[in-house]
GROMACS .gro file of N, CA and C in nm:
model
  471
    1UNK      N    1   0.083  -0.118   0.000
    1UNK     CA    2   0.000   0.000   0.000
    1UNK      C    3   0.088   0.124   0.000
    2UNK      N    4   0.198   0.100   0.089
    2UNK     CA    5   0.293   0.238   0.124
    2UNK      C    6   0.346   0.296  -0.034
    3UNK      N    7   0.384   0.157  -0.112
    3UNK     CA    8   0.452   0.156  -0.234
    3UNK      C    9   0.356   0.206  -0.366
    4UNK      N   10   0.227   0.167  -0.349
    4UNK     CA   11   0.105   0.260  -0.419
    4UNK      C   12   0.123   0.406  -0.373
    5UNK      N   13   0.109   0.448  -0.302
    5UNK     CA   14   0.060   0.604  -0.245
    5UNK      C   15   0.261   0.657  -0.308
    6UNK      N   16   0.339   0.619  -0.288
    6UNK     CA   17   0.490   0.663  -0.320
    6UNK      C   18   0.501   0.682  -0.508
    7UNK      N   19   0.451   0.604  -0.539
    7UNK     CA   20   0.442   0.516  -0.707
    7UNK      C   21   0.278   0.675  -0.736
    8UNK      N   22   0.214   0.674  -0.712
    8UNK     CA   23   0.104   0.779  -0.735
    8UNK      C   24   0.148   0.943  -0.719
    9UNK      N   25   0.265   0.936  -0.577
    9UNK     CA   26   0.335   1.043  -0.566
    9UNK      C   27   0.397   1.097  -0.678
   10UNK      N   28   0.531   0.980  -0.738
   10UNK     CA   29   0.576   1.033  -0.814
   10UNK      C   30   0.531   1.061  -0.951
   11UNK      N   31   0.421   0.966  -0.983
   11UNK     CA   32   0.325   1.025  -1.129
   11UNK      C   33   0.297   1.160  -1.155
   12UNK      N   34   0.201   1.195  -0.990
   12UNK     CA   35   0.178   1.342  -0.982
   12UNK      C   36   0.276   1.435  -1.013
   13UNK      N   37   0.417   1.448  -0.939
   13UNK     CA   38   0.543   1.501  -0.951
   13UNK      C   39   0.548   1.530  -1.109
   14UNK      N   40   0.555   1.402  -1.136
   14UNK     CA   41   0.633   1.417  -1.249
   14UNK      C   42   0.502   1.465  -1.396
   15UNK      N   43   0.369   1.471  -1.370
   15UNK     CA   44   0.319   1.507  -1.479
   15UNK      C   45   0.308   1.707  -1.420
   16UNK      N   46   0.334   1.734  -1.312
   16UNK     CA   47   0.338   1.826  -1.267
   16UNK      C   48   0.454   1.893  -1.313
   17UNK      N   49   0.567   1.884  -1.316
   17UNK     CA   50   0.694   1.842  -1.402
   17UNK      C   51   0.691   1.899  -1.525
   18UNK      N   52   0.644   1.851  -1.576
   18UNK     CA   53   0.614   1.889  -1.721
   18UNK      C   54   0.508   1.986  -1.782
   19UNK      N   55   0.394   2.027  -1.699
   19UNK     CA   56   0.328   2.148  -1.718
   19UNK      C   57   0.394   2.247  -1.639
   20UNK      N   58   0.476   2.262  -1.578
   20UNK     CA   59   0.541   2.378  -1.539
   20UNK      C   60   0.640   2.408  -1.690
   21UNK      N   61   0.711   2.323  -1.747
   21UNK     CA   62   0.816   2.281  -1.799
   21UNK      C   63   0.791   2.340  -1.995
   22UNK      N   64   0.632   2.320  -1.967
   22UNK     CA   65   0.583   2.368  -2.104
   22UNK      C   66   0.591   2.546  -2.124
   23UNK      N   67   0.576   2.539  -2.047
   23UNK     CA   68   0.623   2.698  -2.073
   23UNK      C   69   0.470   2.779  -2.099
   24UNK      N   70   0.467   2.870  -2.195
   24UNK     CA   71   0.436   3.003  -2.173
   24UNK      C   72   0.273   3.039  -2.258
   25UNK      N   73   0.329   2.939  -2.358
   25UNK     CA   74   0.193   2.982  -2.420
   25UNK      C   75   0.056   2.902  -2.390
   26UNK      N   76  -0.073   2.930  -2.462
   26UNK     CA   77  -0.200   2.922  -2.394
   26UNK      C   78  -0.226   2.768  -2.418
   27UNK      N   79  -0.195   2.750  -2.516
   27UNK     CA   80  -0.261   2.625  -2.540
   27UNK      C   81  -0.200   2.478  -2.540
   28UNK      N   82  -0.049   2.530  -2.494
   28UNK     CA   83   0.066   2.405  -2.429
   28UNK      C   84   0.037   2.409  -2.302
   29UNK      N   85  -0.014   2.521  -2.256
   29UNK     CA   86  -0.095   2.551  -2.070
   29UNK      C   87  -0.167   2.446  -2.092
   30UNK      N   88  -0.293   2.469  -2.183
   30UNK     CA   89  -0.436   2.393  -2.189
   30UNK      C   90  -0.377   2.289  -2.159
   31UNK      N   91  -0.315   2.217  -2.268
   31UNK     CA   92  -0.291   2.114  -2.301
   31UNK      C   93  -0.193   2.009  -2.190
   32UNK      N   94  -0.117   2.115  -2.088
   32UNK     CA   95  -0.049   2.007  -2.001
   32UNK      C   96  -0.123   2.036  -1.882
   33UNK      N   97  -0.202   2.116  -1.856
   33UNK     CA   98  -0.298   2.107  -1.787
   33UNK      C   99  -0.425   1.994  -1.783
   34UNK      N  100  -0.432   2.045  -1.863
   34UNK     CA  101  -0.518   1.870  -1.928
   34UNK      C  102  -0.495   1.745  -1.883
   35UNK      N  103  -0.357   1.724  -1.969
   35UNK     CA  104  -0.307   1.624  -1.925
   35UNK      C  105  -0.258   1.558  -1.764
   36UNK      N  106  -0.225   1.702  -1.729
   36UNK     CA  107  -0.219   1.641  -1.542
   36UNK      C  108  -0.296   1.640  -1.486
   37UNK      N  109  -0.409   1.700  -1.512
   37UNK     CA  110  -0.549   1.652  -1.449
   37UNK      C  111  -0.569   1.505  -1.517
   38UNK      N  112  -0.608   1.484  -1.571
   38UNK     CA  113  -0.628   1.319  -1.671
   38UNK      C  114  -0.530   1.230  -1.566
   39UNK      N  115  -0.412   1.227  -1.566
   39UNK     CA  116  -0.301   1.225  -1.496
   39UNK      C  117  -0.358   1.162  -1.344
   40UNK      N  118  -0.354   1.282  -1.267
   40UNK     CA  119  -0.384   1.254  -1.107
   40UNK      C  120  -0.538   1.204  -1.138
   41UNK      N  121  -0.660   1.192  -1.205
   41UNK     CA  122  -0.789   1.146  -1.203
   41UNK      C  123  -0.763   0.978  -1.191
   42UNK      N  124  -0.665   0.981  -1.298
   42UNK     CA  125  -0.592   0.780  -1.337
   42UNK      C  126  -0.565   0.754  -1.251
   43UNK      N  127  -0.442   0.842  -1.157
   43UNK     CA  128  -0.428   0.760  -1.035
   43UNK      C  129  -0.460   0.762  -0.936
   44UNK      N  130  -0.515   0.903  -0.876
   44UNK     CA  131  -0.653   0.874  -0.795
   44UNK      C  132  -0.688   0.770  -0.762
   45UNK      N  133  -0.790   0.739  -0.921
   45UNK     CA  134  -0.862   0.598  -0.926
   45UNK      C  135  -0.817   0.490  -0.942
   46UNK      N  136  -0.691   0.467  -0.933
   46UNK     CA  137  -0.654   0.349  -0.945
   46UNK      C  138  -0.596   0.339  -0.753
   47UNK      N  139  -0.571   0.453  -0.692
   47UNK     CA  140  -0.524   0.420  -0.568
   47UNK      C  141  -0.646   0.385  -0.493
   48UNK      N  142  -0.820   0.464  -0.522
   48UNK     CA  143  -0.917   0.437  -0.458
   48UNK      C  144  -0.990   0.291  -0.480
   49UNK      N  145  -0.941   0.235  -0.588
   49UNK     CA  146  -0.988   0.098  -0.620
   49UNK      C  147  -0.899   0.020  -0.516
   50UNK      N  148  -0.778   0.042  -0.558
   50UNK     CA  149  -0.695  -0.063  -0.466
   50UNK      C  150  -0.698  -0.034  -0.302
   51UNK      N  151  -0.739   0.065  -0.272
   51UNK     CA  152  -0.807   0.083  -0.079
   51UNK      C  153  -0.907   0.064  -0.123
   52UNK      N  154  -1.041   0.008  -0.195
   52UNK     CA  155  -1.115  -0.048  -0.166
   52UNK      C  156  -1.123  -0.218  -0.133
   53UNK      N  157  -1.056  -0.213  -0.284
   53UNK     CA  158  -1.027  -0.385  -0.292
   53UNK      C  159  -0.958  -0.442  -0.148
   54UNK      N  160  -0.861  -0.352  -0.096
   54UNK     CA  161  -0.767  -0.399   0.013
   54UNK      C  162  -0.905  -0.387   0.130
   55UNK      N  163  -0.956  -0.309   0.137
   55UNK     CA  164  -1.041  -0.300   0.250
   55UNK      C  165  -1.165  -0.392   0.289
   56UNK      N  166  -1.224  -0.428   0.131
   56UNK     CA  167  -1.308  -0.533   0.162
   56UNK      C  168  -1.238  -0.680   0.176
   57UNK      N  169  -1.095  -0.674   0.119
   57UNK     CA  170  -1.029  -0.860   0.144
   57UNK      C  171  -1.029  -0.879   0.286
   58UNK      N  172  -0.984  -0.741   0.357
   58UNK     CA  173  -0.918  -0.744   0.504
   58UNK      C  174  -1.091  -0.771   0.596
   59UNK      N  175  -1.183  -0.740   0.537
   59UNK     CA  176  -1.303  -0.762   0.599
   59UNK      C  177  -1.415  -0.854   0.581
   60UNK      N  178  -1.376  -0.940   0.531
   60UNK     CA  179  -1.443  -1.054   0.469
   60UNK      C  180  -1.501  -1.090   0.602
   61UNK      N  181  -1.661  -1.091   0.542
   61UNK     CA  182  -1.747  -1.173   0.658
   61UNK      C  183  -1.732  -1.308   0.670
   62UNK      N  184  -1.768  -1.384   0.767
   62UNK     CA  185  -1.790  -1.525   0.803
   62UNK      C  186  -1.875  -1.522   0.912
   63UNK      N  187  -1.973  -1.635   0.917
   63UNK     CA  188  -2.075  -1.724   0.982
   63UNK      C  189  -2.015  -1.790   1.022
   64UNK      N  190  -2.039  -1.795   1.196
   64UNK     CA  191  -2.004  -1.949   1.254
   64UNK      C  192  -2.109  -1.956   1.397
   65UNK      N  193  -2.146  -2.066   1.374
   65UNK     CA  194  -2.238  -2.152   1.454
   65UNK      C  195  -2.145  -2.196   1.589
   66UNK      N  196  -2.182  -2.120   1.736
   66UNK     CA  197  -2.141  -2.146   1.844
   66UNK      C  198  -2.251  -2.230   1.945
   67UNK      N  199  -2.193  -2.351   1.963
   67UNK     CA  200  -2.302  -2.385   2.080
   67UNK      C  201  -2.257  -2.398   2.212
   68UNK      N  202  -2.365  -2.366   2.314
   68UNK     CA  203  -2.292  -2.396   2.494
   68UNK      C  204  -2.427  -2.532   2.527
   69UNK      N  205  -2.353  -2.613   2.577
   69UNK     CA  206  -2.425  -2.676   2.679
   69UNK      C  207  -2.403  -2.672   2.811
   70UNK      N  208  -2.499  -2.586   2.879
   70UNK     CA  209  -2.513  -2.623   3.001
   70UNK      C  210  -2.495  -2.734   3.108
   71UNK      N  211  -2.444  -2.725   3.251
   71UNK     CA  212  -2.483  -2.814   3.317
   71UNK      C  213  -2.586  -2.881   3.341
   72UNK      N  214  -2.697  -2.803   3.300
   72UNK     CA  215  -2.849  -2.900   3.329
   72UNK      C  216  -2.864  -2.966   3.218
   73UNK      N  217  -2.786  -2.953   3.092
   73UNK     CA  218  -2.791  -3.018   2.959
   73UNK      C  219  -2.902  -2.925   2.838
   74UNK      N  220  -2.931  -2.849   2.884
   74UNK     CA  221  -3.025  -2.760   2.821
   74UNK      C  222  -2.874  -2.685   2.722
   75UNK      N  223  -2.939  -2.676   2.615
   75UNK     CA  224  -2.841  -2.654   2.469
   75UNK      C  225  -2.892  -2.505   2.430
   76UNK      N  226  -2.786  -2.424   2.385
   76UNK     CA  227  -2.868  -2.303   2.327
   76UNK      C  228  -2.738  -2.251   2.178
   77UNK      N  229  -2.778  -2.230   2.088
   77UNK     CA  230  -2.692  -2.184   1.944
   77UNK      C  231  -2.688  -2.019   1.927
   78UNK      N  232  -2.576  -2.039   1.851
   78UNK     CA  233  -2.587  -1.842   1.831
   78UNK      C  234  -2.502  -1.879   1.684
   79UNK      N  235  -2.548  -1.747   1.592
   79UNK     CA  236  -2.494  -1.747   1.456
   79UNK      C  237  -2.397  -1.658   1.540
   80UNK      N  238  -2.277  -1.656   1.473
   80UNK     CA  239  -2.197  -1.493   1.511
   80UNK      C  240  -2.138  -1.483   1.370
   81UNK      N  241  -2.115  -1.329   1.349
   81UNK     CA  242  -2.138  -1.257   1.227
   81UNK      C  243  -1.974  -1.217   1.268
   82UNK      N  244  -1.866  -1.242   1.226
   82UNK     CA  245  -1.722  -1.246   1.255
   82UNK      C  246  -1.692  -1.194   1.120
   83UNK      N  247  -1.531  -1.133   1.137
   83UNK     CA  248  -1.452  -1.118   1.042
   83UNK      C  249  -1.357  -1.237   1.021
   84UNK      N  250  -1.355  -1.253   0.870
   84UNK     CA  251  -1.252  -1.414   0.862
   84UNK      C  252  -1.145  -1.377   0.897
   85UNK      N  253  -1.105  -1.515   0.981
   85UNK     CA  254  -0.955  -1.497   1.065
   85UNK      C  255  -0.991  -1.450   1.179
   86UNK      N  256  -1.085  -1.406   1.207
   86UNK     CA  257  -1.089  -1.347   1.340
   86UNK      C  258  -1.064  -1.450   1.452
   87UNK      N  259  -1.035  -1.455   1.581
   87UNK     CA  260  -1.004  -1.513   1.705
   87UNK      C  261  -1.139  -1.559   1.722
   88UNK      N  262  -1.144  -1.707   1.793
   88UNK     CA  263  -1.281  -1.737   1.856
   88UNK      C  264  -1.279  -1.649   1.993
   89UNK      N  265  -1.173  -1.644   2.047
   89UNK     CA  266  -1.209  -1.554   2.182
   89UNK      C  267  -1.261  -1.413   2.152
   90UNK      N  268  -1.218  -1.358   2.061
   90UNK     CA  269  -1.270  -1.231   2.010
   90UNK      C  270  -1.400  -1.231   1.982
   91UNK      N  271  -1.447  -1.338   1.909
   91UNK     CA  272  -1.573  -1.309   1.861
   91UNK      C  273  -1.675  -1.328   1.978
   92UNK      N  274  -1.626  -1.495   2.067
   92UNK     CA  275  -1.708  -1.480   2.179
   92UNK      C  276  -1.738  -1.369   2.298
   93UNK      N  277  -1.635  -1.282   2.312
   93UNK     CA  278  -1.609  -1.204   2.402
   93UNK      C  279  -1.705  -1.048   2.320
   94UNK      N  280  -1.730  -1.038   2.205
   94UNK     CA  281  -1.810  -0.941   2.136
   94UNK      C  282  -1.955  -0.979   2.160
   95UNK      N  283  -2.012  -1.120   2.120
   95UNK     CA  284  -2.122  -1.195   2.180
   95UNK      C  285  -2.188  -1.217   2.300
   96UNK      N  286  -2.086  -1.151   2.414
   96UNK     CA  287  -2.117  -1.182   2.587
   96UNK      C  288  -2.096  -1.309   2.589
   97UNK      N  289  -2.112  -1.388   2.527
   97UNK     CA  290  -2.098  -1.564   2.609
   97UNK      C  291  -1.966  -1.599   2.711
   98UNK      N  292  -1.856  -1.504   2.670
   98UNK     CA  293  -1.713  -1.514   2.776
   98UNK      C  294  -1.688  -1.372   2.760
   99UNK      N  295  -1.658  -1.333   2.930
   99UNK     CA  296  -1.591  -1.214   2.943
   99UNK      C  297  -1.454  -1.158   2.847
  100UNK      N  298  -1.426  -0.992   2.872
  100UNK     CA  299  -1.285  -0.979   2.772
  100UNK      C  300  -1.163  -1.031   2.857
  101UNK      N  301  -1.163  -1.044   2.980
  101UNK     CA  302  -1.084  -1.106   3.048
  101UNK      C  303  -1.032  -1.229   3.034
  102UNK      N  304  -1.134  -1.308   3.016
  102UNK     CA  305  -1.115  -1.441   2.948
  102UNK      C  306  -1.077  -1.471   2.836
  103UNK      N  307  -1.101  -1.392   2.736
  103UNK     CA  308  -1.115  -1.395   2.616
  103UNK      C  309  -0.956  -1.344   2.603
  104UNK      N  310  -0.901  -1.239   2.693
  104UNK     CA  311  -0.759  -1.205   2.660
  104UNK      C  312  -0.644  -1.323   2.733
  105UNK      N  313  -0.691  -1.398   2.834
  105UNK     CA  314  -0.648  -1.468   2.869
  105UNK      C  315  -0.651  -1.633   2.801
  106UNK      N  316  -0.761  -1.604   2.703
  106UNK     CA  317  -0.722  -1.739   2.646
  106UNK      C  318  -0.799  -1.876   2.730
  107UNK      N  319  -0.821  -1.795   2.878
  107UNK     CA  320  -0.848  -2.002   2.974
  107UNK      C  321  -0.986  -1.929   3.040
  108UNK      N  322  -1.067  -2.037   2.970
  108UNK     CA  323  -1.290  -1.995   2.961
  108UNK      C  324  -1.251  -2.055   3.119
  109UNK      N  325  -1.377  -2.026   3.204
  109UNK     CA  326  -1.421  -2.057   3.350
  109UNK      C  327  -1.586  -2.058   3.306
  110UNK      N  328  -1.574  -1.934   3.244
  110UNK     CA  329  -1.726  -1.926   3.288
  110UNK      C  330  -1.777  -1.898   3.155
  111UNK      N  331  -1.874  -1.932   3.083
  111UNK     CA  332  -1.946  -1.923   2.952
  111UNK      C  333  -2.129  -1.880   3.014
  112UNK      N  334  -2.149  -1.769   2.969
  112UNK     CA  335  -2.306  -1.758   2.953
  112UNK      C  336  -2.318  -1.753   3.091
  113UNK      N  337  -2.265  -1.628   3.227
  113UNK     CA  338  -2.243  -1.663   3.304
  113UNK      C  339  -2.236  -1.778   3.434
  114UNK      N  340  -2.198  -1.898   3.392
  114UNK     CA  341  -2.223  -2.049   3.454
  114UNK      C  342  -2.078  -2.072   3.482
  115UNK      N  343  -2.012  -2.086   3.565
  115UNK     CA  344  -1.880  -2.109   3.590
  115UNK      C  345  -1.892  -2.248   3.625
  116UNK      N  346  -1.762  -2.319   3.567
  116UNK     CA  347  -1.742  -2.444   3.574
  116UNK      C  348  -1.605  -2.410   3.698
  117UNK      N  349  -1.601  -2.524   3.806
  117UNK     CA  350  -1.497  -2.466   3.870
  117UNK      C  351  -1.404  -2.638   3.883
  118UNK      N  352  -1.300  -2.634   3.839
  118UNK     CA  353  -1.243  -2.778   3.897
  118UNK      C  354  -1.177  -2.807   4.023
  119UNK      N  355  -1.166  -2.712   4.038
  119UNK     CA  356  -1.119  -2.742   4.214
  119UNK      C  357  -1.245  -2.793   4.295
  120UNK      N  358  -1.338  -2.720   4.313
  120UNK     CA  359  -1.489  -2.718   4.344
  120UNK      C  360  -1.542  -2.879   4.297
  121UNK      N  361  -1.577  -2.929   4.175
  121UNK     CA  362  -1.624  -3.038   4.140
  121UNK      C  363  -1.566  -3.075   4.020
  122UNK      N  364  -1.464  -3.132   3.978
  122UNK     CA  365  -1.440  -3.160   3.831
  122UNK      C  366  -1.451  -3.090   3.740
  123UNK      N  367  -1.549  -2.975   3.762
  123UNK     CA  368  -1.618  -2.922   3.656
  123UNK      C  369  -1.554  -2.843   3.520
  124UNK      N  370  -1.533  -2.811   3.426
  124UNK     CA  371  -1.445  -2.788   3.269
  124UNK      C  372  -1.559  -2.719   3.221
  125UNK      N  373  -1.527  -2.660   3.096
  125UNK     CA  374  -1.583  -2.667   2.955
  125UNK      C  375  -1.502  -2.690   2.855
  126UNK      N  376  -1.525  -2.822   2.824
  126UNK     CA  377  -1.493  -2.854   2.646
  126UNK      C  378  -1.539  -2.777   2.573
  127UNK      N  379  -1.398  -2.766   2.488
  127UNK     CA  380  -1.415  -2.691   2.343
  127UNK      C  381  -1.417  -2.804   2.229
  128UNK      N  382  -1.513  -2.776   2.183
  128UNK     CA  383  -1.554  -2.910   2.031
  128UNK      C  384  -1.587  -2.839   1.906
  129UNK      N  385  -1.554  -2.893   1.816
  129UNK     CA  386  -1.548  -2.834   1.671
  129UNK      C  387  -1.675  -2.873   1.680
  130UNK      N  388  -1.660  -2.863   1.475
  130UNK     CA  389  -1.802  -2.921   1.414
  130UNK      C  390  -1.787  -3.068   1.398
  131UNK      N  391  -1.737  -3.166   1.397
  131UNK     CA  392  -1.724  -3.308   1.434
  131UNK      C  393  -1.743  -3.355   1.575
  132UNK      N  394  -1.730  -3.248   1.670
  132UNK     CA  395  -1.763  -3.277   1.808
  132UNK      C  396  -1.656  -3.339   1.855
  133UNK      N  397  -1.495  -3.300   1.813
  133UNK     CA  398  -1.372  -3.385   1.861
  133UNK      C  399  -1.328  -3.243   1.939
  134UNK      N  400  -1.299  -3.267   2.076
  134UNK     CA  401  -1.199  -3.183   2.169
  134UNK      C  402  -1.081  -3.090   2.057
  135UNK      N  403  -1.086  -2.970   2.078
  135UNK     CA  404  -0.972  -2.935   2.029
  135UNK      C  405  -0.898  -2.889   2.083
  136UNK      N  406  -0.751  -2.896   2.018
  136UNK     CA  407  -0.606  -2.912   2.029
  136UNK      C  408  -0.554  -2.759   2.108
  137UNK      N  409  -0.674  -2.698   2.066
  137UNK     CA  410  -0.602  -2.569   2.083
  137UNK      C  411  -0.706  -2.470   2.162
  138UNK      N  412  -0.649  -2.360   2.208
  138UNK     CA  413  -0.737  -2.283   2.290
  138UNK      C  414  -0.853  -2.215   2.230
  139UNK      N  415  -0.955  -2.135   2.276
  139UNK     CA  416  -1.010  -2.018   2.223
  139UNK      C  417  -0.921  -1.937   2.130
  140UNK      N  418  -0.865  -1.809   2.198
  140UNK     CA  419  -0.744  -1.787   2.191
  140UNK      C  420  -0.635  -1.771   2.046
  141UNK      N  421  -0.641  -1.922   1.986
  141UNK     CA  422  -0.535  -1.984   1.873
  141UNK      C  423  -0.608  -2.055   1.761
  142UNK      N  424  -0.763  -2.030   1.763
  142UNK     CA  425  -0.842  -2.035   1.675
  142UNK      C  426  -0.919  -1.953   1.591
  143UNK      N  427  -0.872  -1.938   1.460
  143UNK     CA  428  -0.928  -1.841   1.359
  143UNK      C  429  -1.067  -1.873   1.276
  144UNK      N  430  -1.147  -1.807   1.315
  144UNK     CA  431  -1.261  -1.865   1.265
  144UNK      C  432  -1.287  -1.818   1.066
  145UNK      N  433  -1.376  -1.894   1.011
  145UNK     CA  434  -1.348  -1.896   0.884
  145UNK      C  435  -1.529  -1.934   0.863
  146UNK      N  436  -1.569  -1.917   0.731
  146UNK     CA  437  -1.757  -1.878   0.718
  146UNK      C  438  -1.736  -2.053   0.690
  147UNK      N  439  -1.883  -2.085   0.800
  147UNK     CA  440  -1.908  -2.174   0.804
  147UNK      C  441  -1.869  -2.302   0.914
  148UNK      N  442  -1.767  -2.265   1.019
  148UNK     CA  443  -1.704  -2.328   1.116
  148UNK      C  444  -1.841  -2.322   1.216
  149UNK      N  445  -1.783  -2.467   1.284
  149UNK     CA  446  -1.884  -2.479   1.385
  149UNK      C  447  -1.787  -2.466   1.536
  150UNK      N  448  -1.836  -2.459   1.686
  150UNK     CA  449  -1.766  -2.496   1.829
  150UNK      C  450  -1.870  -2.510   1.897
  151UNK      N  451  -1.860  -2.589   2.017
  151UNK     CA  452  -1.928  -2.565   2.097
  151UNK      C  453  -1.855  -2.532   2.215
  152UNK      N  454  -1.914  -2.516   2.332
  152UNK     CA  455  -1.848  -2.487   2.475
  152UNK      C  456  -1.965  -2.647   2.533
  153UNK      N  457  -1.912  -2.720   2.600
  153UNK     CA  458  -1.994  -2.823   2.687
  153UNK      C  459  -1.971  -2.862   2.819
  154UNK      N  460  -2.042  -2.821   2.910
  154UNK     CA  461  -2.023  -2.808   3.020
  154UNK      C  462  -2.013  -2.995   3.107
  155UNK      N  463  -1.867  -2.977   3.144
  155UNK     CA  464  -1.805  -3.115   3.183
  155UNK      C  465  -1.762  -3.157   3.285
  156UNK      N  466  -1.753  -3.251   3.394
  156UNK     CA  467  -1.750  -3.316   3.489
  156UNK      C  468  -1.686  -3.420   3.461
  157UNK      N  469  -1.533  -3.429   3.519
  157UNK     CA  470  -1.453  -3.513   3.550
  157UNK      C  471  -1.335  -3.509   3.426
   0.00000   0.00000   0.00000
């Protein structure tokens, strides 16, 4: 991007450059006037396309399906409306289901305010994909992508 806006710099410069350079009379004015307007309009628009294009890649939506099960076993789903790549702790922590505390720390206690405590009783929450296999990795170190599933499941022992 830095190398666009530097590369657009020197176009300007340099068609600027050359209507100074034309000198005196009216219609080499017109005419490199003209032309450096034409000039900065091209690259303008070619720098406002490419901060657009860059702006919508960097913001690509994604859907992902979060579920918690409760200790009483009562189940509840949420769509969340994420940016791709985004952190599952991020997105949950935007949702309320886990505090930002948690969410910066990476290690859930409490989901949907229900604290699981293991000192207290065994108690956890599993993190499960969309196959329902434990995963490897934290909140935290998971990038969510349109169409991913997790749940949180509230666990004993």
């Amino acid at each position: 991007m830095n190398t666009l806006h530097k590369f657009a710099a020197l176009t300007l410069s340099a068609v600027l450059s050359v209507c100074l350079l034309a000198g005196c009379g009216a219609s080499a004015s017109s005419t490199a006037s003209s032309a450096a307007s034409d000039a900065a309009s091209s690259v303008a628009s070619s720098v406002a396309a490419s901060e657009v294009a860059s702006s919508a890649a960097a913001e690509a939506q994604a859907t992902v399906e979060f579920t918690v099960t409760t200790a009483d076993g009562s189940v509840s789903s949420v769509l969340l409306n994420v940016t791709d790549g985004e952190k599952l702790s991020t997105a949950l922590a935007k949702a309320g289901i886990i505090s930002q505390e948690e969410a910066d720390a990476g290690f859930v206690t409490t989901v949907n305010g229900e604290t699981a405590d293991y000192n207290k009783d065994q108690a956890w929450w599993c993190l499960t994909d969309a196959a329902g296999e434990m995963t490897t990795v934290g909140v935290a170190d998971i990038e969510l992508h349109d169409g991913d599933s997790y749940a949180f499941t509230y666990t004993k022992g």
